[in-house]
Amino acid sequence: MRTATNLRTLETEAIEIEQETGSGNWPSCMANLYLHAKRIAPDAPIYVVERRQGDPLGWCHPDGAVLIFGRANVYDQATLFHELWHYAESQMLSQPDRDIVYGEIGDRCTRWDSDYLDSVREQSARAFEHYASARAHGLMLPRARRGTAQHVFERLYDGKEHARITRWLAWAEVRKNAAIAVPYLGIGSFTFFMMCVLPHLVTH
C-alpha cells in the first residue's frame, strides 16, 4: 500500500499499486540535446553535469554557462530548453522581444503562490520549455504573428535569432573596417562600396 493524494478530491488515501520495477537503463540522448543546443544557441557554454542529491534540474549561471544536471536522458531535453531560454534572455534577445514575452506571459500565466515560480522570467522559461518540447516532438504549429511571444519563441527555436545576431555582428565588423578604409578609398569609392557592393555581400 502507498499513501497518495487524490487529485479529484484532494484527500489522502492509501492505494495498492502493482507495477514492475523499470530497468532504469535510459538510452543516452546526448546527440539530441547537442543538436538542439547547436541550433538554438551555438555560442552558449553548455554542460551536462553528473547529478548529485540536492542538485536542481538545471541552472543558467549569471556568466552565461548553462548546466544540465543528469545523464542526458529524454527528460533532460525540457530542462535544456528551459535553461536555454534563460541564456537567451541575457545573451541573445533584445529588450523589445523580452517585453513582448513578459507582457503576454504576465497577463495570462498560472499562479503558484511562490515568488520564484510566479516570476515572469520563470514563467517565460517554462512557456518556452513547453513550446520547444512540443515542436521537438513533432507538433505542427501555425506560423506565429510578429509581435507575439510565440513569434519570439519560434525565431529562437528555429535558430533564426542566432542567425540574426551573427549577421548583425558581421555587418558591424564590415562597417568598422569600411570606416578604416575611407581615407584610402576616397568618398566616391566608399559610397559605391556601401551602396552597391556591401548589400550584395550581406545578402548573398
C-alpha positions as a LaTeX table, in Angstrom:
\begin{tabular}{lrrr}
\hline
Residue & $x$ (\AA) & $y$ (\AA) & $z$ (\AA) \\
\hline
Met1 & 0.00 & 0.00 & 0.00 \\
Arg2 & 1.12 & 3.54 & $-0.73$ \\
Thr3 & $-0.04$ & 6.93 & 0.50 \\
Ala4 & $-1.44$ & 9.08 & $-2.30$ \\
Thr5 & $-3.30$ & 12.36 & $-2.76$ \\
Asn6 & $-6.46$ & 12.02 & $-4.82$ \\
Leu7 & $-6.42$ & 14.98 & $-7.26$ \\
Arg8 & $-10.19$ & 14.75 & $-7.70$ \\
Thr9 & $-10.92$ & 15.27 & $-4.00$ \\
Leu10 & $-7.52$ & 16.42 & $-2.59$ \\
Glu11 & $-7.91$ & 13.80 & 0.12 \\
Thr12 & $-5.16$ & 11.45 & 1.26 \\
Glu13 & $-5.80$ & 7.79 & 0.53 \\
Ala14 & $-3.96$ & 4.50 & 0.73 \\
Ile15 & $-3.82$ & 2.73 & $-2.63$ \\
Glu16 & $-2.31$ & $-0.53$ & $-3.76$ \\
Ile17 & $-0.04$ & $-0.43$ & $-6.79$ \\
Glu18 & 1.17 & $-3.42$ & $-8.75$ \\
Gln19 & 3.90 & $-2.19$ & $-11.02$ \\
Glu20 & 7.01 & $-3.79$ & $-12.40$ \\
Thr21 & 10.21 & $-2.03$ & $-11.46$ \\
Gly22 & 11.69 & $-0.33$ & $-14.51$ \\
Ser23 & 15.19 & $-1.18$ & $-15.58$ \\
Gly24 & 16.23 & 2.49 & $-15.46$ \\
Asn25 & 18.51 & 1.96 & $-18.45$ \\
Trp26 & 17.55 & 5.01 & $-20.47$ \\
Pro27 & 19.41 & 5.48 & $-23.74$ \\
Ser28 & 21.72 & 8.48 & $-23.88$ \\
Cys29 & 20.11 & 11.45 & $-25.55$ \\
Met30 & 23.34 & 13.44 & $-25.75$ \\
Ala31 & 23.20 & 13.73 & $-29.55$ \\
Asn32 & 19.62 & 15.02 & $-29.37$ \\
Leu33 & 20.50 & 17.67 & $-26.79$ \\
Tyr34 & 23.61 & 18.62 & $-28.76$ \\
Leu35 & 21.64 & 19.25 & $-31.97$ \\
His36 & 19.03 & 21.41 & $-30.24$ \\
Ala37 & 21.68 & 23.42 & $-28.40$ \\
Lys38 & 23.72 & 23.89 & $-31.58$ \\
Arg39 & 20.70 & 25.22 & $-33.48$ \\
Ile40 & 19.26 & 27.48 & $-30.77$ \\
Ala41 & 22.39 & 28.90 & $-29.14$ \\
Pro42 & 25.63 & 27.52 & $-30.64$ \\
Asp43 & 27.73 & 30.06 & $-28.72$ \\
Ala44 & 26.38 & 29.06 & $-25.30$ \\
Pro45 & 28.71 & 27.11 & $-23.00$ \\
Ile46 & 26.50 & 24.12 & $-22.07$ \\
Tyr47 & 27.46 & 21.27 & $-19.76$ \\
Val48 & 25.69 & 18.06 & $-18.74$ \\
Val49 & 26.84 & 17.63 & $-15.16$ \\
Glu50 & 26.73 & 14.47 & $-13.07$ \\
Arg51 & 23.69 & 14.78 & $-10.83$ \\
Arg52 & 24.07 & 14.67 & $-7.05$ \\
Gln53 & 21.47 & 14.76 & $-4.33$ \\
Gly54 & 20.16 & 18.29 & $-3.86$ \\
Asp55 & 21.08 & 19.50 & $-7.34$ \\
Pro56 & 18.46 & 21.41 & $-9.33$ \\
Leu57 & 17.39 & 20.03 & $-12.71$ \\
Gly58 & 19.27 & 22.81 & $-14.47$ \\
Trp59 & 20.81 & 26.22 & $-13.95$ \\
Cys60 & 21.89 & 29.14 & $-16.09$ \\
His61 & 24.87 & 30.80 & $-14.39$ \\
Pro62 & 24.95 & 34.62 & $-14.45$ \\
Asp63 & 28.07 & 34.44 & $-16.67$ \\
Gly64 & 26.01 & 32.56 & $-19.29$ \\
Ala65 & 27.07 & 28.95 & $-18.66$ \\
Val66 & 24.16 & 26.52 & $-18.94$ \\
Leu67 & 24.23 & 23.48 & $-16.64$ \\
Ile68 & 22.01 & 20.41 & $-17.00$ \\
Phe69 & 22.21 & 18.07 & $-14.01$ \\
Gly70 & 21.61 & 14.50 & $-15.11$ \\
Arg71 & 22.66 & 11.90 & $-17.65$ \\
Ala72 & 21.29 & 13.43 & $-20.87$ \\
Asn73 & 18.12 & 11.36 & $-20.93$ \\
Val74 & 14.84 & 12.16 & $-22.65$ \\
Tyr75 & 13.54 & 14.24 & $-19.73$ \\
Asp76 & 16.61 & 16.47 & $-19.76$ \\
Gln77 & 15.51 & 17.87 & $-23.13$ \\
Ala78 & 12.83 & 20.01 & $-21.46$ \\
Thr79 & 15.37 & 21.23 & $-18.91$ \\
Leu80 & 17.73 & 22.17 & $-21.73$ \\
Phe81 & 15.03 & 24.28 & $-23.40$ \\
His82 & 14.18 & 25.93 & $-20.07$ \\
Glu83 & 17.79 & 26.89 & $-19.36$ \\
Leu84 & 18.44 & 27.98 & $-22.95$ \\
Trp85 & 15.60 & 30.48 & $-22.53$ \\
His86 & 17.39 & 31.95 & $-19.52$ \\
Tyr87 & 20.60 & 32.12 & $-21.57$ \\
Ala88 & 18.78 & 33.81 & $-24.47$ \\
Glu89 & 17.17 & 36.34 & $-22.11$ \\
Ser90 & 20.52 & 37.76 & $-21.12$ \\
Gln91 & 22.70 & 36.96 & $-24.13$ \\
Met92 & 20.55 & 36.96 & $-27.28$ \\
Leu93 & 17.14 & 38.63 & $-27.09$ \\
Ser94 & 16.53 & 42.36 & $-27.42$ \\
Gln95 & 14.67 & 44.28 & $-24.74$ \\
Pro96 & 11.62 & 44.75 & $-27.03$ \\
Asp97 & 11.45 & 40.97 & $-27.55$ \\
Arg98 & 11.70 & 40.35 & $-23.81$ \\
Asp99 & 8.98 & 42.94 & $-23.21$ \\
Ile100 & 6.69 & 41.16 & $-25.68$ \\
Val101 & 7.12 & 37.82 & $-23.95$ \\
Tyr102 & 6.94 & 39.20 & $-20.41$ \\
Gly103 & 3.84 & 41.23 & $-21.21$ \\
Glu104 & 2.00 & 38.31 & $-22.75$ \\
Ile105 & 3.07 & 35.74 & $-20.17$ \\
Gly106 & 2.46 & 38.07 & $-17.24$ \\
Asp107 & $-1.14$ & 38.69 & $-18.25$ \\
Arg108 & $-2.12$ & 35.05 & $-18.67$ \\
Cys109 & 0.08 & 32.82 & $-16.53$ \\
Thr110 & $-0.96$ & 30.33 & $-13.87$ \\
Arg111 & $-0.22$ & 31.44 & $-10.31$ \\
Trp112 & 1.67 & 29.13 & $-7.96$ \\
Asp113 & 1.75 & 31.23 & $-4.76$ \\
Ser114 & 5.54 & 31.35 & $-4.98$ \\
Asp115 & 7.61 & 34.44 & $-5.71$ \\
Tyr116 & 10.11 & 32.30 & $-7.60$ \\
Leu117 & 7.63 & 30.25 & $-9.64$ \\
Asp118 & 5.41 & 33.27 & $-10.29$ \\
Ser119 & 8.26 & 35.49 & $-11.52$ \\
Val120 & 7.81 & 36.44 & $-15.16$ \\
Arg121 & 11.28 & 35.11 & $-16.01$ \\
Glu122 & 10.45 & 31.64 & $-14.68$ \\
Gln123 & 7.01 & 31.66 & $-16.28$ \\
Ser124 & 8.59 & 32.66 & $-19.60$ \\
Ala125 & 11.23 & 29.92 & $-19.32$ \\
Arg126 & 8.57 & 27.29 & $-18.67$ \\
Ala127 & 6.46 & 28.60 & $-21.55$ \\
Phe128 & 9.43 & 28.32 & $-23.94$ \\
Glu129 & 10.28 & 24.90 & $-22.49$ \\
His130 & 6.80 & 23.62 & $-23.34$ \\
Tyr131 & 6.69 & 25.34 & $-26.74$ \\
Ala132 & 10.08 & 23.90 & $-27.73$ \\
Ser133 & 9.21 & 20.45 & $-26.36$ \\
Ala134 & 6.03 & 20.41 & $-28.42$ \\
Arg135 & 7.98 & 21.37 & $-31.54$ \\
Ala136 & 10.69 & 18.80 & $-30.80$ \\
His137 & 8.03 & 16.11 & $-30.53$ \\
Gly138 & 6.62 & 16.93 & $-33.96$ \\
Leu139 & 3.68 & 19.21 & $-33.20$ \\
Met140 & 2.95 & 21.34 & $-36.27$ \\
Leu141 & 2.10 & 24.86 & $-35.08$ \\
Pro142 & 0.86 & 27.60 & $-37.41$ \\
Arg143 & 3.35 & 30.36 & $-38.18$ \\
Ala144 & 3.30 & 32.97 & $-35.44$ \\
Arg145 & 2.31 & 36.60 & $-35.90$ \\
Arg146 & 5.01 & 39.20 & $-35.41$ \\
Gly147 & 4.82 & 40.95 & $-32.06$ \\
Thr148 & 3.72 & 37.85 & $-30.15$ \\
Ala149 & 5.54 & 35.69 & $-27.61$ \\
Gln150 & 5.12 & 32.73 & $-29.94$ \\
His151 & 6.97 & 34.59 & $-32.68$ \\
Val152 & 9.89 & 35.24 & $-30.31$ \\
Phe153 & 9.86 & 31.54 & $-29.30$ \\
Glu154 & 9.66 & 30.46 & $-32.94$ \\
Arg155 & 12.67 & 32.54 & $-34.00$ \\
Leu156 & 14.70 & 31.29 & $-31.07$ \\
Tyr157 & 13.78 & 27.62 & $-31.55$ \\
Asp158 & 14.37 & 27.71 & $-35.32$ \\
Gly159 & 17.82 & 29.28 & $-34.89$ \\
Lys160 & 16.76 & 32.48 & $-36.66$ \\
Glu161 & 17.59 & 34.66 & $-33.66$ \\
His162 & 21.17 & 33.41 & $-33.58$ \\
Ala163 & 21.44 & 33.89 & $-37.37$ \\
Arg164 & 20.19 & 37.48 & $-37.00$ \\
Ile165 & 22.78 & 38.22 & $-34.31$ \\
Thr166 & 25.53 & 36.68 & $-36.45$ \\
Arg167 & 24.54 & 38.83 & $-39.44$ \\
Trp168 & 24.43 & 41.95 & $-37.27$ \\
Leu169 & 27.89 & 41.25 & $-35.85$ \\
Ala170 & 29.26 & 40.63 & $-39.35$ \\
Trp171 & 27.70 & 43.90 & $-40.57$ \\
Ala172 & 29.17 & 45.78 & $-37.60$ \\
Glu173 & 32.61 & 44.37 & $-38.42$ \\
Val174 & 32.28 & 45.38 & $-42.08$ \\
Arg175 & 31.22 & 48.90 & $-41.12$ \\
Lys176 & 34.20 & 49.21 & $-38.78$ \\
Asn177 & 36.58 & 48.04 & $-41.49$ \\
Ala178 & 34.94 & 50.31 & $-44.06$ \\
Ala179 & 35.38 & 53.31 & $-41.79$ \\
Ile180 & 39.08 & 52.50 & $-41.50$ \\
Ala181 & 39.35 & 52.24 & $-45.30$ \\
Val182 & 37.63 & 55.57 & $-46.12$ \\
Pro183 & 40.81 & 57.67 & $-46.16$ \\
Tyr184 & 42.42 & 55.22 & $-48.60$ \\
Leu185 & 39.43 & 54.65 & $-50.89$ \\
Gly186 & 38.11 & 58.16 & $-51.21$ \\
Ile187 & 34.49 & 59.18 & $-50.70$ \\
Gly188 & 33.33 & 58.11 & $-54.17$ \\
Ser189 & 34.72 & 54.59 & $-53.90$ \\
Phe190 & 33.46 & 54.30 & $-50.34$ \\
Thr191 & 29.93 & 55.34 & $-51.37$ \\
Phe192 & 29.94 & 52.82 & $-54.23$ \\
Phe193 & 31.14 & 50.10 & $-51.86$ \\
Met194 & 28.48 & 50.88 & $-49.23$ \\
Met195 & 25.58 & 51.27 & $-51.69$ \\
Cys196 & 26.34 & 48.51 & $-54.20$ \\
Val197 & 28.96 & 46.03 & $-53.12$ \\
Leu198 & 28.17 & 45.69 & $-49.43$ \\
Pro199 & 24.43 & 44.93 & $-49.80$ \\
His200 & 25.36 & 42.17 & $-52.26$ \\
Leu201 & 27.90 & 40.68 & $-49.86$ \\
Val202 & 25.46 & 40.75 & $-46.93$ \\
Thr203 & 22.56 & 39.16 & $-48.81$ \\
His204 & 24.46 & 36.51 & $-50.79$ \\
\hline
\end{tabular}
